Short mmCIF file of C-alpha atoms and ligand atoms in Angstrom, two decimals:
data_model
loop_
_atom_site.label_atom_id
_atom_site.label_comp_id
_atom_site.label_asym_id
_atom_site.label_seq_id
_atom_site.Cartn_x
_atom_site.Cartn_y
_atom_site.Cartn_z
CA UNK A 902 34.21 10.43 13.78
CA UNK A 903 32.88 6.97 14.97
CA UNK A 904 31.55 4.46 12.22
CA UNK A 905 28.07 5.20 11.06
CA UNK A 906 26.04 2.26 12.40
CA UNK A 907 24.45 0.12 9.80
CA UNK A 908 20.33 -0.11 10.18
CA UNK A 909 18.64 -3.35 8.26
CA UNK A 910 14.63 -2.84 7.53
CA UNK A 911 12.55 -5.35 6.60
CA UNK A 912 9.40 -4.55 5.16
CA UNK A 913 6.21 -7.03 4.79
CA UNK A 914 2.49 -6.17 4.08
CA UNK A 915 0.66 -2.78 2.16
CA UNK A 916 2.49 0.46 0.66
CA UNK A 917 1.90 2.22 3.86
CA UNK A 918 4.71 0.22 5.62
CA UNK A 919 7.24 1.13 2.94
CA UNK A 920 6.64 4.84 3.27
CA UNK A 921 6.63 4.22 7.55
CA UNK A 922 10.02 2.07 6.99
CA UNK A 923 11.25 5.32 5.07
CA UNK A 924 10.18 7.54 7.70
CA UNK A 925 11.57 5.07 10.57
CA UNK A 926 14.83 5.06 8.46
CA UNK A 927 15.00 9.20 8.69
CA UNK A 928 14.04 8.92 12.38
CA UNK A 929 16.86 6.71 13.20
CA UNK A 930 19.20 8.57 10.49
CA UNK A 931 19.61 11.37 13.44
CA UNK A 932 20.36 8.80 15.86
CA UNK A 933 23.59 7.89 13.48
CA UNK A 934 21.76 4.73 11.18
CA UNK A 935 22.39 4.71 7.64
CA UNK A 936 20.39 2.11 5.85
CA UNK A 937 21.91 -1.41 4.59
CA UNK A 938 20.29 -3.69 2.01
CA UNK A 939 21.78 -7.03 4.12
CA UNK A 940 20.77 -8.03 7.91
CA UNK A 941 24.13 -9.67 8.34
CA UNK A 942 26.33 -6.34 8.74
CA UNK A 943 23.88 -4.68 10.16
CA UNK A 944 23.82 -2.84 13.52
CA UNK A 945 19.83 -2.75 14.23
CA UNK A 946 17.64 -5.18 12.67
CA UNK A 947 13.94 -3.68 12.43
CA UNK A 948 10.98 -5.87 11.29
CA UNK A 949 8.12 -3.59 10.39
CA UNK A 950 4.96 -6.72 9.91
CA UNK A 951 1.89 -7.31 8.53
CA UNK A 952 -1.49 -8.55 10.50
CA UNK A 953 -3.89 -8.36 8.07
CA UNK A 954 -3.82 -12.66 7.10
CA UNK A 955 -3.20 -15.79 8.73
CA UNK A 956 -0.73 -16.62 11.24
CA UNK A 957 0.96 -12.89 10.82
CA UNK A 958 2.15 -13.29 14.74
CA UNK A 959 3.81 -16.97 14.01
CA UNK A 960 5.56 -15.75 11.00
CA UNK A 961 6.87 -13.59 12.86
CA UNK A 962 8.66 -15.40 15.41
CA UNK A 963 9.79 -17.50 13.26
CA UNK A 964 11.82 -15.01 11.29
CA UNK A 965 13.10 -13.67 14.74
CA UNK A 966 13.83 -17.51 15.30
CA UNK A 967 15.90 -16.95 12.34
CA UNK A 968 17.92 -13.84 13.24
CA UNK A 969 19.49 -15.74 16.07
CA UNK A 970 22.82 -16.34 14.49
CA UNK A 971 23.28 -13.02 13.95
CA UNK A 972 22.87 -11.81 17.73
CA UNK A 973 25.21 -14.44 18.63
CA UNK A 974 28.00 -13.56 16.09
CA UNK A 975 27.57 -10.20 17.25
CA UNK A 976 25.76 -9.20 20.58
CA UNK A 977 25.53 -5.50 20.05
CA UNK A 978 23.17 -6.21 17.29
CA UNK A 979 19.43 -4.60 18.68
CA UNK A 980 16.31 -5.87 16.85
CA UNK A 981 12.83 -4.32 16.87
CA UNK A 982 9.56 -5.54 16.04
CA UNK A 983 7.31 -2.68 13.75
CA UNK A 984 4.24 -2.26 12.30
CA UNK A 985 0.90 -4.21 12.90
CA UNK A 986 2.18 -7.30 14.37
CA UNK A 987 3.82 -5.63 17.19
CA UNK A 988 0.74 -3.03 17.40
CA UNK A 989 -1.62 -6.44 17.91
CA UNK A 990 0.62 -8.06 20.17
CA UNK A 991 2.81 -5.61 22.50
CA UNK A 992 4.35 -7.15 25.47
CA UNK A 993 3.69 -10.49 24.40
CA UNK A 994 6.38 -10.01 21.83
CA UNK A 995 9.41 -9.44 24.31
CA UNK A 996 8.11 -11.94 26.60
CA UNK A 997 7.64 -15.07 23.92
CA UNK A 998 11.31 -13.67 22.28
CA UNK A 999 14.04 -12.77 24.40
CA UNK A 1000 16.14 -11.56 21.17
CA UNK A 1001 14.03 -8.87 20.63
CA UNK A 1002 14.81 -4.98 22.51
CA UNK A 1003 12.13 -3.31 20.97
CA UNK A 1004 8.16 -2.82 20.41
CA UNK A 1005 7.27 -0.31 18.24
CA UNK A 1006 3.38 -0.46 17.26
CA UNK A 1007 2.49 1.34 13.51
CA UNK A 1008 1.63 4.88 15.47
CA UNK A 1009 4.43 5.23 17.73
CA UNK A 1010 7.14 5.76 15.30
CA UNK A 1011 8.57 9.12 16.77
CA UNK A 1012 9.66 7.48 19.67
CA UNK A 1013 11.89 5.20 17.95
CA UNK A 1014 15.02 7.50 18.77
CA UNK A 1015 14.54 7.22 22.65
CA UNK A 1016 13.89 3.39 22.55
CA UNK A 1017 16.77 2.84 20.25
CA UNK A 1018 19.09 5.00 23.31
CA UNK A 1019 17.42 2.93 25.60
CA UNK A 1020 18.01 -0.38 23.93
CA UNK A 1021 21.76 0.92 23.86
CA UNK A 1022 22.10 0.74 27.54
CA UNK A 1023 20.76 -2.81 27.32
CA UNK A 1024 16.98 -1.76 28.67
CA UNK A 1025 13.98 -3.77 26.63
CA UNK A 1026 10.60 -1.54 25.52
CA UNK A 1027 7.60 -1.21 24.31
CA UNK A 1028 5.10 1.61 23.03
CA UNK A 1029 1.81 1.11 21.10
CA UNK A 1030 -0.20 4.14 21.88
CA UNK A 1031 -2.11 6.06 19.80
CA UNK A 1032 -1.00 9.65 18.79
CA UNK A 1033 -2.87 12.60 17.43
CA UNK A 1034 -0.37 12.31 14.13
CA UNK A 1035 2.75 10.57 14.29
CA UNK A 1036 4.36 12.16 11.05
CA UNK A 1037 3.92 15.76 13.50
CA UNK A 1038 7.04 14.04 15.28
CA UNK A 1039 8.54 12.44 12.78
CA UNK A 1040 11.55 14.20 10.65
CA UNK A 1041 10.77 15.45 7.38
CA UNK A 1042 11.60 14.49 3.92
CA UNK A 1043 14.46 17.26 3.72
CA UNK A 1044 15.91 15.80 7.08
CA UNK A 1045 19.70 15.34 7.42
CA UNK A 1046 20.77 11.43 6.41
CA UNK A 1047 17.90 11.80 3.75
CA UNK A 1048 19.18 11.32 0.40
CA UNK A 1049 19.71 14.21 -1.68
CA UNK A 1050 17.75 12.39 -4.79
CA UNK A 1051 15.63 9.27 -4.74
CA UNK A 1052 13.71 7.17 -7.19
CA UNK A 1053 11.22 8.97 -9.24
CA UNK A 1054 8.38 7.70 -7.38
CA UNK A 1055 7.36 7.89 -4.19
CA UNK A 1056 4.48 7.00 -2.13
CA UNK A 1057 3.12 9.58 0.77
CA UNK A 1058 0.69 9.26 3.48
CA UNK A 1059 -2.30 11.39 3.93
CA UNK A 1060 -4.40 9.45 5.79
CA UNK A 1061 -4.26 6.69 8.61
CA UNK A 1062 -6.91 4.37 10.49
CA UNK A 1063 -10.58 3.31 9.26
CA UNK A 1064 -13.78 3.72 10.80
CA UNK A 1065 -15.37 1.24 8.51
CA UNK A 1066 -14.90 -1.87 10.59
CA UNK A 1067 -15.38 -4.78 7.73
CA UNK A 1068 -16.40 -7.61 9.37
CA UNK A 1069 -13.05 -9.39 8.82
CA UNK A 1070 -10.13 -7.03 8.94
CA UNK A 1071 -8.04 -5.91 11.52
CA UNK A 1072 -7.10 -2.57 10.48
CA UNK A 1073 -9.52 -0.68 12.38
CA UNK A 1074 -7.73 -2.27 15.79
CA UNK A 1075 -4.27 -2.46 14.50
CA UNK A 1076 -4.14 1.10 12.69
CA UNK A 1077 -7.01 2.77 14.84
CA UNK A 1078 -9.91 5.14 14.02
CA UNK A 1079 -9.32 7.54 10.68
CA UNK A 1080 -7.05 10.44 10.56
CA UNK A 1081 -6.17 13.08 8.33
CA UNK A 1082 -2.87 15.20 7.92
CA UNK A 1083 -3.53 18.69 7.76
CA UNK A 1084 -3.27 19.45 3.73
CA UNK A 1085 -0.36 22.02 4.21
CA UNK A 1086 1.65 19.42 5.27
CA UNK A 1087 1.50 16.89 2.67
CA UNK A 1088 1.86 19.94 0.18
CA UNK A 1089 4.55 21.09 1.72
CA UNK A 1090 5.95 17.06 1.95
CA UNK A 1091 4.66 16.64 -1.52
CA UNK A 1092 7.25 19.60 -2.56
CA UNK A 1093 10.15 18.61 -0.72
CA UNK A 1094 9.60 15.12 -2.72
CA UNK A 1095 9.39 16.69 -6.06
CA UNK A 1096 12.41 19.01 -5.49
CA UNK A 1097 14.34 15.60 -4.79
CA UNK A 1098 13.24 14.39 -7.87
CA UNK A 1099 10.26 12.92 -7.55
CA UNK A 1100 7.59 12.69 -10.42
CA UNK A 1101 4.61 10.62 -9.01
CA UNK A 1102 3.34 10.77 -5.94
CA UNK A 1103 0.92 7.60 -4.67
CA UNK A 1104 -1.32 9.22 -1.92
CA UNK A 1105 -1.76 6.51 0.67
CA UNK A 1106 -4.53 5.68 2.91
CA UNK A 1107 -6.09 3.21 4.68
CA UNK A 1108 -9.47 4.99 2.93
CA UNK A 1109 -7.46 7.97 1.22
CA UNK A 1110 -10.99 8.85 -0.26
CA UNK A 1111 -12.22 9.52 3.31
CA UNK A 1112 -9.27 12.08 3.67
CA UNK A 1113 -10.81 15.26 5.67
CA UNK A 1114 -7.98 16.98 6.41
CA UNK A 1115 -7.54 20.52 7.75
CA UNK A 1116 -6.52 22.82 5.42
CA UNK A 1117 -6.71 26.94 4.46
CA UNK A 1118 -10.30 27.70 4.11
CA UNK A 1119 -11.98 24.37 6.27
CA UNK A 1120 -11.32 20.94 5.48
CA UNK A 1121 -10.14 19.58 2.67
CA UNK A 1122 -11.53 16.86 0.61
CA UNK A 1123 -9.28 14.25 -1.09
CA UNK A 1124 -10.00 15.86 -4.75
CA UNK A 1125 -9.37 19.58 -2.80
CA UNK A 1126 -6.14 17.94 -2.31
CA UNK A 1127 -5.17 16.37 -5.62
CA UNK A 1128 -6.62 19.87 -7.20
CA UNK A 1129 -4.00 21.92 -5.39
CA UNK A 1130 -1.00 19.13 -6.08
CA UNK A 1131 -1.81 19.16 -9.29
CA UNK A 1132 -0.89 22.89 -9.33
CA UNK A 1133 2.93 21.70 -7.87
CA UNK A 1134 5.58 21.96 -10.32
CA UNK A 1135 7.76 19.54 -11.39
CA UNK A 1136 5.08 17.30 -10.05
CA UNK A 1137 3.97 14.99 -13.61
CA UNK A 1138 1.08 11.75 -11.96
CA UNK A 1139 -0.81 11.59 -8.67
CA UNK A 1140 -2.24 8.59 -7.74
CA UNK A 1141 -4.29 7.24 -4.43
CA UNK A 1142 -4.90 4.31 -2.74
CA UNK A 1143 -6.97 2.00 -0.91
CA UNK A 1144 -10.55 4.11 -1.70
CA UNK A 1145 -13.84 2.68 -0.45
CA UNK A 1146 -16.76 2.50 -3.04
CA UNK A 1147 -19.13 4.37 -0.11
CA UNK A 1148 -15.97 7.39 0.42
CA UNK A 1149 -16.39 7.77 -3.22
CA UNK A 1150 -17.94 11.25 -3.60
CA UNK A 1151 -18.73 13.50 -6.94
CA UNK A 1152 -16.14 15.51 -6.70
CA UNK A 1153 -13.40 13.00 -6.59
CA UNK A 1154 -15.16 11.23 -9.29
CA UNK A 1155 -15.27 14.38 -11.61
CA UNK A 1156 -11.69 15.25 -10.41
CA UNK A 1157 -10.79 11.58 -12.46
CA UNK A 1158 -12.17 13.59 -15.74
CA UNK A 1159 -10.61 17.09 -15.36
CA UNK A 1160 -7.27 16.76 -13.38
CA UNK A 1161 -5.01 16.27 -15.87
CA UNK A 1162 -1.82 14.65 -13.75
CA UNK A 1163 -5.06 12.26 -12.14
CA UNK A 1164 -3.62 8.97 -13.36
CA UNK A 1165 -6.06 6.94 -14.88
CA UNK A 1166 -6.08 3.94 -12.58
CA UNK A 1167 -8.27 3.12 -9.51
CA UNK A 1168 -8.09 0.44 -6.88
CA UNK A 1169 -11.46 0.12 -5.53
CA UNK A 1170 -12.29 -2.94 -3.82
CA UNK A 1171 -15.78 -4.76 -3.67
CA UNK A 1172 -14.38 -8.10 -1.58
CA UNK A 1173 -17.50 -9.58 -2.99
CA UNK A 1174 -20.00 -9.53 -5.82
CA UNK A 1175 -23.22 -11.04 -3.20
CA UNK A 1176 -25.40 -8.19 -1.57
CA UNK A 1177 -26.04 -10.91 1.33
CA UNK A 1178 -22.29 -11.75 1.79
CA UNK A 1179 -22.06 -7.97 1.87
CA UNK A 1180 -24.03 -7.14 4.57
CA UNK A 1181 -22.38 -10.19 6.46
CA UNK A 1182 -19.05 -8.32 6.31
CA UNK A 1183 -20.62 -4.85 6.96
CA UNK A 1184 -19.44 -3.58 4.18
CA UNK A 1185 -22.56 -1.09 3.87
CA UNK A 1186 -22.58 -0.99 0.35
CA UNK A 1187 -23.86 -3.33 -2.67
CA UNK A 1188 -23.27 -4.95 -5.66
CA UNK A 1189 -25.66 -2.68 -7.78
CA UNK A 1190 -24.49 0.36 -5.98
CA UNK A 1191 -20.45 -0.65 -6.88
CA UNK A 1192 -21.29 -1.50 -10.55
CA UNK A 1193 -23.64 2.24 -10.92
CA UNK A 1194 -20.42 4.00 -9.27
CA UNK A 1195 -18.20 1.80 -11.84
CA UNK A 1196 -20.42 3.22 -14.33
CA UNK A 1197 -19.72 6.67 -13.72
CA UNK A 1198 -16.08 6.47 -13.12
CA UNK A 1199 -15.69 5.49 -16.90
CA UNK A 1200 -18.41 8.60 -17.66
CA UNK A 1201 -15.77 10.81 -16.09
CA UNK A 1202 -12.68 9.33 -17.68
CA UNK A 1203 -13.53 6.30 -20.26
CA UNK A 1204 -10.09 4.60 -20.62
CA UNK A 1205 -9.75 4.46 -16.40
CA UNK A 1206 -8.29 1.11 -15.22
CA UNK A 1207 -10.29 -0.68 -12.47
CA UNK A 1208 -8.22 -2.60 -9.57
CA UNK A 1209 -9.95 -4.32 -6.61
CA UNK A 1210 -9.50 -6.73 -4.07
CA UNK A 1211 -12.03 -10.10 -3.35
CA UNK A 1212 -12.07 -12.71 -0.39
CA UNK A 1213 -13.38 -16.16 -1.25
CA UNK A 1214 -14.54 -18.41 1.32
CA UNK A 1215 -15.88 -15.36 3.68
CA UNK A 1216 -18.22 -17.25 6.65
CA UNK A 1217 -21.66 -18.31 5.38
CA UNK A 1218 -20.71 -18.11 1.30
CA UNK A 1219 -22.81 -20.41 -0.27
CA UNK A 1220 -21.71 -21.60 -4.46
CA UNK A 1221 -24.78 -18.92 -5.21
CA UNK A 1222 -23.04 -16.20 -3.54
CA UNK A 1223 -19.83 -16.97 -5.34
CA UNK A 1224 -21.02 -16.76 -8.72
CA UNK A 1225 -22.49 -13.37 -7.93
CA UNK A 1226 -19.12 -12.62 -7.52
CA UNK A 1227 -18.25 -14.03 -11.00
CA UNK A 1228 -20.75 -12.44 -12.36
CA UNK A 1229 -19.60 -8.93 -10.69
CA UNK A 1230 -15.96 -9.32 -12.25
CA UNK A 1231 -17.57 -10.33 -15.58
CA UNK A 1232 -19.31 -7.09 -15.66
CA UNK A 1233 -16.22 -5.06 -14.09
CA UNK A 1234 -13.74 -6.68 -16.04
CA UNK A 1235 -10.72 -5.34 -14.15
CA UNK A 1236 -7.13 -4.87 -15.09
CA UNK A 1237 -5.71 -5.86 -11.93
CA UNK A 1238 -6.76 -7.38 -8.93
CA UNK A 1239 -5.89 -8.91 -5.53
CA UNK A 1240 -8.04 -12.04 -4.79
CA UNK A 1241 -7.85 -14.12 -0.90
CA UNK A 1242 -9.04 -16.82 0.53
CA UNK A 1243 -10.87 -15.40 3.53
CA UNK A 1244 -8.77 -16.28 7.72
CA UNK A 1245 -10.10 -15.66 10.84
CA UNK A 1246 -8.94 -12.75 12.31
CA UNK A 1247 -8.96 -12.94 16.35
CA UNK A 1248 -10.32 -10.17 18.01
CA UNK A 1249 -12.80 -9.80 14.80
CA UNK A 1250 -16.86 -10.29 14.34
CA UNK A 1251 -16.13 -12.31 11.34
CA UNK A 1252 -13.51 -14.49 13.41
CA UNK A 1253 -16.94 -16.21 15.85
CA UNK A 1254 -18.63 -17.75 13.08
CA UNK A 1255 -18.45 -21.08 11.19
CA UNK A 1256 -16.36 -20.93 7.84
CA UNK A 1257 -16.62 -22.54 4.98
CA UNK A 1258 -15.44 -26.08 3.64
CA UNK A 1259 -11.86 -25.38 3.12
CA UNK A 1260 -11.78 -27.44 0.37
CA UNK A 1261 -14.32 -25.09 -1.31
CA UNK A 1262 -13.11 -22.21 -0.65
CA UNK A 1263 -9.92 -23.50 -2.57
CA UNK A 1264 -11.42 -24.23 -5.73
CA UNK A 1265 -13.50 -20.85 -5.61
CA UNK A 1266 -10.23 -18.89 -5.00
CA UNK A 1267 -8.73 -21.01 -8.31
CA UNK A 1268 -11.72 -19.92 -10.56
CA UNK A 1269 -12.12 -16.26 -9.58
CA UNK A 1270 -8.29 -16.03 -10.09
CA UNK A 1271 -8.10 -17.80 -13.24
CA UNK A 1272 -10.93 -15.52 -14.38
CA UNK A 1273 -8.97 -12.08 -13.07
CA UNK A 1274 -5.65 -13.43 -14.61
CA UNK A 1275 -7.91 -14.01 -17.92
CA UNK A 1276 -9.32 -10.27 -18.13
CA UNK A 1277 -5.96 -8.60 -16.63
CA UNK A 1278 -3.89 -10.08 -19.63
CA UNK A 1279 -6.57 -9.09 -21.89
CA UNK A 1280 -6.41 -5.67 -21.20
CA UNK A 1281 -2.71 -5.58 -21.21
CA UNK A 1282 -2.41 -7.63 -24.55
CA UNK A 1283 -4.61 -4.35 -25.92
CA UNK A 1284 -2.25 -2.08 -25.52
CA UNK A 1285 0.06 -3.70 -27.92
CA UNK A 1286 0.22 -1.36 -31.01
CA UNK A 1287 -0.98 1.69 -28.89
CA UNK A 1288 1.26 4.19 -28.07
CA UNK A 1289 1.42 5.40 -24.12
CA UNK A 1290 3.41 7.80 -21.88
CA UNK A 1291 6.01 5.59 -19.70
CA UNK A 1292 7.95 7.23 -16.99
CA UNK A 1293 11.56 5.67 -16.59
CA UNK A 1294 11.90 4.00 -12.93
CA UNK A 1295 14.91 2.17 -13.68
CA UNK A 1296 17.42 -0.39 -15.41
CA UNK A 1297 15.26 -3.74 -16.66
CA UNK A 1298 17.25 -7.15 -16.50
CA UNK A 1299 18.34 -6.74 -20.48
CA UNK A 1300 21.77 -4.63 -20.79
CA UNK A 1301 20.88 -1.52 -22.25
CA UNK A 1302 17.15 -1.42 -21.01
CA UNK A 1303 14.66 0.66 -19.18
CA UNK A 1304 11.48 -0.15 -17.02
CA UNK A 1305 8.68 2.09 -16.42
CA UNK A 1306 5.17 2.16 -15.91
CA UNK A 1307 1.94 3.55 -17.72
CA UNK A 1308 -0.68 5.71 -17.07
CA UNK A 1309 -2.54 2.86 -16.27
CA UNK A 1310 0.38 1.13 -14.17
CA UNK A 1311 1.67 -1.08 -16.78
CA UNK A 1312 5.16 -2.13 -16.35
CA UNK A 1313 6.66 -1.09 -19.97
CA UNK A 1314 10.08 -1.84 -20.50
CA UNK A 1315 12.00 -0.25 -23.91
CA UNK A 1316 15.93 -0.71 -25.20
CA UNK A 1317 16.87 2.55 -26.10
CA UNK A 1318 19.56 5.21 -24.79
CA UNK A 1319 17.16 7.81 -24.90
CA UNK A 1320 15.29 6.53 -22.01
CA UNK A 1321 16.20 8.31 -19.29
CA UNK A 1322 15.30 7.63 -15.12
CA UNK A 1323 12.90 10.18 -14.56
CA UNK A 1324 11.56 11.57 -17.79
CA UNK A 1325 7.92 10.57 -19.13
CA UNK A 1326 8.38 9.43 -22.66
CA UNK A 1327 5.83 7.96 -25.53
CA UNK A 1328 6.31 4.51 -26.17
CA UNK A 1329 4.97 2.37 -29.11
CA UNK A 1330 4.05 -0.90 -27.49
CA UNK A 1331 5.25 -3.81 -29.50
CA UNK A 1332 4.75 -6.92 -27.61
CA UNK A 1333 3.13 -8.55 -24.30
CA UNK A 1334 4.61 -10.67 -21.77
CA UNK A 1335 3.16 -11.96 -18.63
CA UNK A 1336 3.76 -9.26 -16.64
CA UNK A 1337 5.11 -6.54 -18.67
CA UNK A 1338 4.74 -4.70 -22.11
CA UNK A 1339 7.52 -4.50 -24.24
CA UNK A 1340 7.89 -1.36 -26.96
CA UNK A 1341 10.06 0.97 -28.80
CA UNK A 1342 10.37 5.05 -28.13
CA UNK A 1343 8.46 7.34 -30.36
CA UNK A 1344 10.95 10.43 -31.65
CA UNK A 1345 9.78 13.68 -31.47
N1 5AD B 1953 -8.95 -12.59 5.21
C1 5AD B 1953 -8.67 -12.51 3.88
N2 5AD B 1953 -8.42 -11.35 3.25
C2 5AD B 1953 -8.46 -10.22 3.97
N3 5AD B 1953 -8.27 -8.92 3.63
C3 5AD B 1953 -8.40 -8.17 4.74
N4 5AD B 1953 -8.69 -8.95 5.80
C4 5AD B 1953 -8.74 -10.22 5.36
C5 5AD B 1953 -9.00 -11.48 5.97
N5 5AD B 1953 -9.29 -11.56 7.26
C6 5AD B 1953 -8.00 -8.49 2.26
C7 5AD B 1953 -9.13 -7.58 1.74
C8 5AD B 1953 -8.49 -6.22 1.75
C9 5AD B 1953 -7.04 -6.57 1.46
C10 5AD B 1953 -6.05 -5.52 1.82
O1 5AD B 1953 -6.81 -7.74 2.23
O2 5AD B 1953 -9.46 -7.97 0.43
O3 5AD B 1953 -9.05 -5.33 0.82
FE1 SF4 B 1954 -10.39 -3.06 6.62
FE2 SF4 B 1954 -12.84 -2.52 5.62
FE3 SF4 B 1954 -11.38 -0.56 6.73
FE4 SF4 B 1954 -10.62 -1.58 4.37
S1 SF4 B 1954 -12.56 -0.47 4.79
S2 SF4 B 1954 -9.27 -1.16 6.14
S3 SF4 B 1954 -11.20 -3.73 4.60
S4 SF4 B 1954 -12.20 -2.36 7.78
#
């Protein structure tokens, strides 16, 4: 039997690209690929990128700058260009970089196999359309080449594409208008992962809490869905993410309070605490209305952790408008939290107008994270002496230890043979570190 050929991913960007790499990975595992963890032995190089920041294009050609070496040392080496990047940019890709064989935009993953035969007989392509669902074509989680076990978690996608249009992000051009998977499927996905060993499941979405998928009975909501998961064996956390604060409906938020395998974290992003800045970037929602819906998130389940994302520096922010902001995380006080400063986007609304002094926007971006770093280790540093359930992920740095996370997504790491990959167990947390709890295992 010939050689398996070696197949080199490189992920950038959200969670949704590491469960597409996975899926590109199984698509290409029935064209011969098994996956490598090094570019330089590999046979096909695959980039899947990010657009959602600065310069995402011109990072990207420089990295395919980089890979030149390789295709010279060995000229049977193909390299594709994934994900957003290639979605936003298309042709221009193969024309600007002659290294490159293939295009493959973030919804046209199915046709990987044919481009990859294609790039074998030396031809050059491209595809970016937009599918119904691209996981309909795409080989299953139980497909051959797929490992027979896999890490304990695993993220799964339920839902693709917004509708909201934010003022500054690209998503609703690069990832297209919102769909749903039919709920079957991701049950039936979500079962396949569990009987492989999976014990959380991350629902993904670019606005999971918009999820209207088809399902027995009518459509499904999100909660519908995490209702009915719930009821999977085997099956111990569920988790979702990205949620908008407008997608976020009463039974979802009641779901939070009675589903017990709900984990008790949420990442619900504002982007900004001023109702004017707000409206600028369309996000149809405001401060009041975030911090009410906050509110009743902790009514349903008190101890729920609160993550979120801000941009600083968003066109037409004035120093009033930032301290709203302030004044919004003050009241919020989250436990984790991703914080930008705001770049143009071409091709976006947000992209025509004037920004702000640069300068400004630098020492805004400095104080809101300085603040968020302040309240994240504070509620981290509370756990210490508390006792929480940690599932095992894998081997820490320390000989003899494990790492795991929380309910509430805490990395916990414990030195103790009893802590086994896989297994939920209660840990007494003994000490914090900057990014991590340490603790002991509680018998019994
Ligand atoms: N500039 C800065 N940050 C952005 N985000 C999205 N688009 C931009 C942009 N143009 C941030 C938002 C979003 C997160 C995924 O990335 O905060 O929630
Ligand atoms: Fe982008 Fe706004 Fe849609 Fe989120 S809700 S993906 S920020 S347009």
């Amino acid at each position: 039997m010939a050689e398996a050929r070696k197949l080199y991913i490189k992920t950038y960007g959200c969670q949704m690209n590491v469960y597409d790499s996975e899926r590109m990975a199984e698509a290409l595992g029935g064209a011969g690929y098994v996956p490598t963890d090094t570019p330089d032995d590999a046979d096909m190089i695959l980039l899947n990128t990010c657009h959602i920041r600065e310069k995402a294009a011109e990072k990207v050609y420089s990295e395919l700058g980089r890979l030149k070496p390789l295709k010279a040392a060995n000229p049977d080496l193909r390299i594709g260009v994934a994900g957003c990047v290639a979605q936003a940019e298309g042709e221009e890709i193969i024309r600007r970089q002659p290294l490159v064989d293939m295009v493959v935009g973030s919804q046209s993953y199915h046709h990987l196999p044919e481009m990859e035969a294609r790039a074998r007989r030396g031809e050059r392509s491209v595809v970016t359309e937009f599918d119904e669902d691209k996981f309909d074509h795409l080989p299953g989680a139980r497909s051959a080449g797929a490992p027979a076990t896999r890490a304990p978690t695993a993220f799964l996608t339920v839902q693709e594409g917004c509708d909201k249009f934010c003022a500054f992000c690209v998503v609703p051009y690069t990832r297209g208008a919102e769909v749903s998977r039919p709920a079957e499927r991701v049950l039936r996905e979500a079962r396949d992962l569990v009987a492989r060993g999976v014990r959380e499941i991350t629902l993904l979405g670019q606005n999971v809490n918009a999820y209207h998928g088809e399902g027995p009975g009518g459509e499904w909501s999100l909660a519908r869905l995490i209702r009915e998961l719930a009821g999977v064996d085997g099956l111990e956390r569920i988790r979702f993410t990205t949620s908008h604060p407008n997608d976020m409906t009463d039974d979802l938020i009641a779901a939070h309070g009675e589903v017990e395998k709900l984990m008790p974290y949420l990442h619900l992003p504002v982007q900004s605490g001023s109702d004017r800045i707000l409206k600028a970037m369309n996000r149809k929602h405001t401060a009041e209305g975030y911090l009410r819906l906050i509110e009743r998130l902790r009514a349903a389940r008190p101890d729920i952790l609160i993550s979120g994302d801000f941009i600083v520096g968003f066109p037409g922010e004035t120093d009033e408008d930032f301290e709203a902001t302030m004044d919004l995380v003050r009241q919020v006080r989250y436990g984790q939290c991703y914080s930008f400063k705001y770049s143009a986007r071409p091709g976006t609304p947000a992209a025509e107008r004037e920004g702000v002094d640069p300068a400004a926007a630098d020492e805004r971006l400095q104080r809101l994270q300085a603040l968020l770093n302040a309240q994240q280790r504070e509620i981290q540093d509370a756990k210490v002496g508390t006792e929480q359930r940690v599932l095992f992920e894998k081997p820490g740095r320390e000989p003899g230890q494990m790492v795991g996370k929380s309910e509430h997504l805490h990395a916990v790491h414990v030195t103790d043979s009893r802590a086994r990959r896989g297994e939920i167990a209660r840990v007494r947390i003994t000490h914090g570190g900057r990014n991590s709890l340490g603790g002991e295992m509680v018998a019994g």
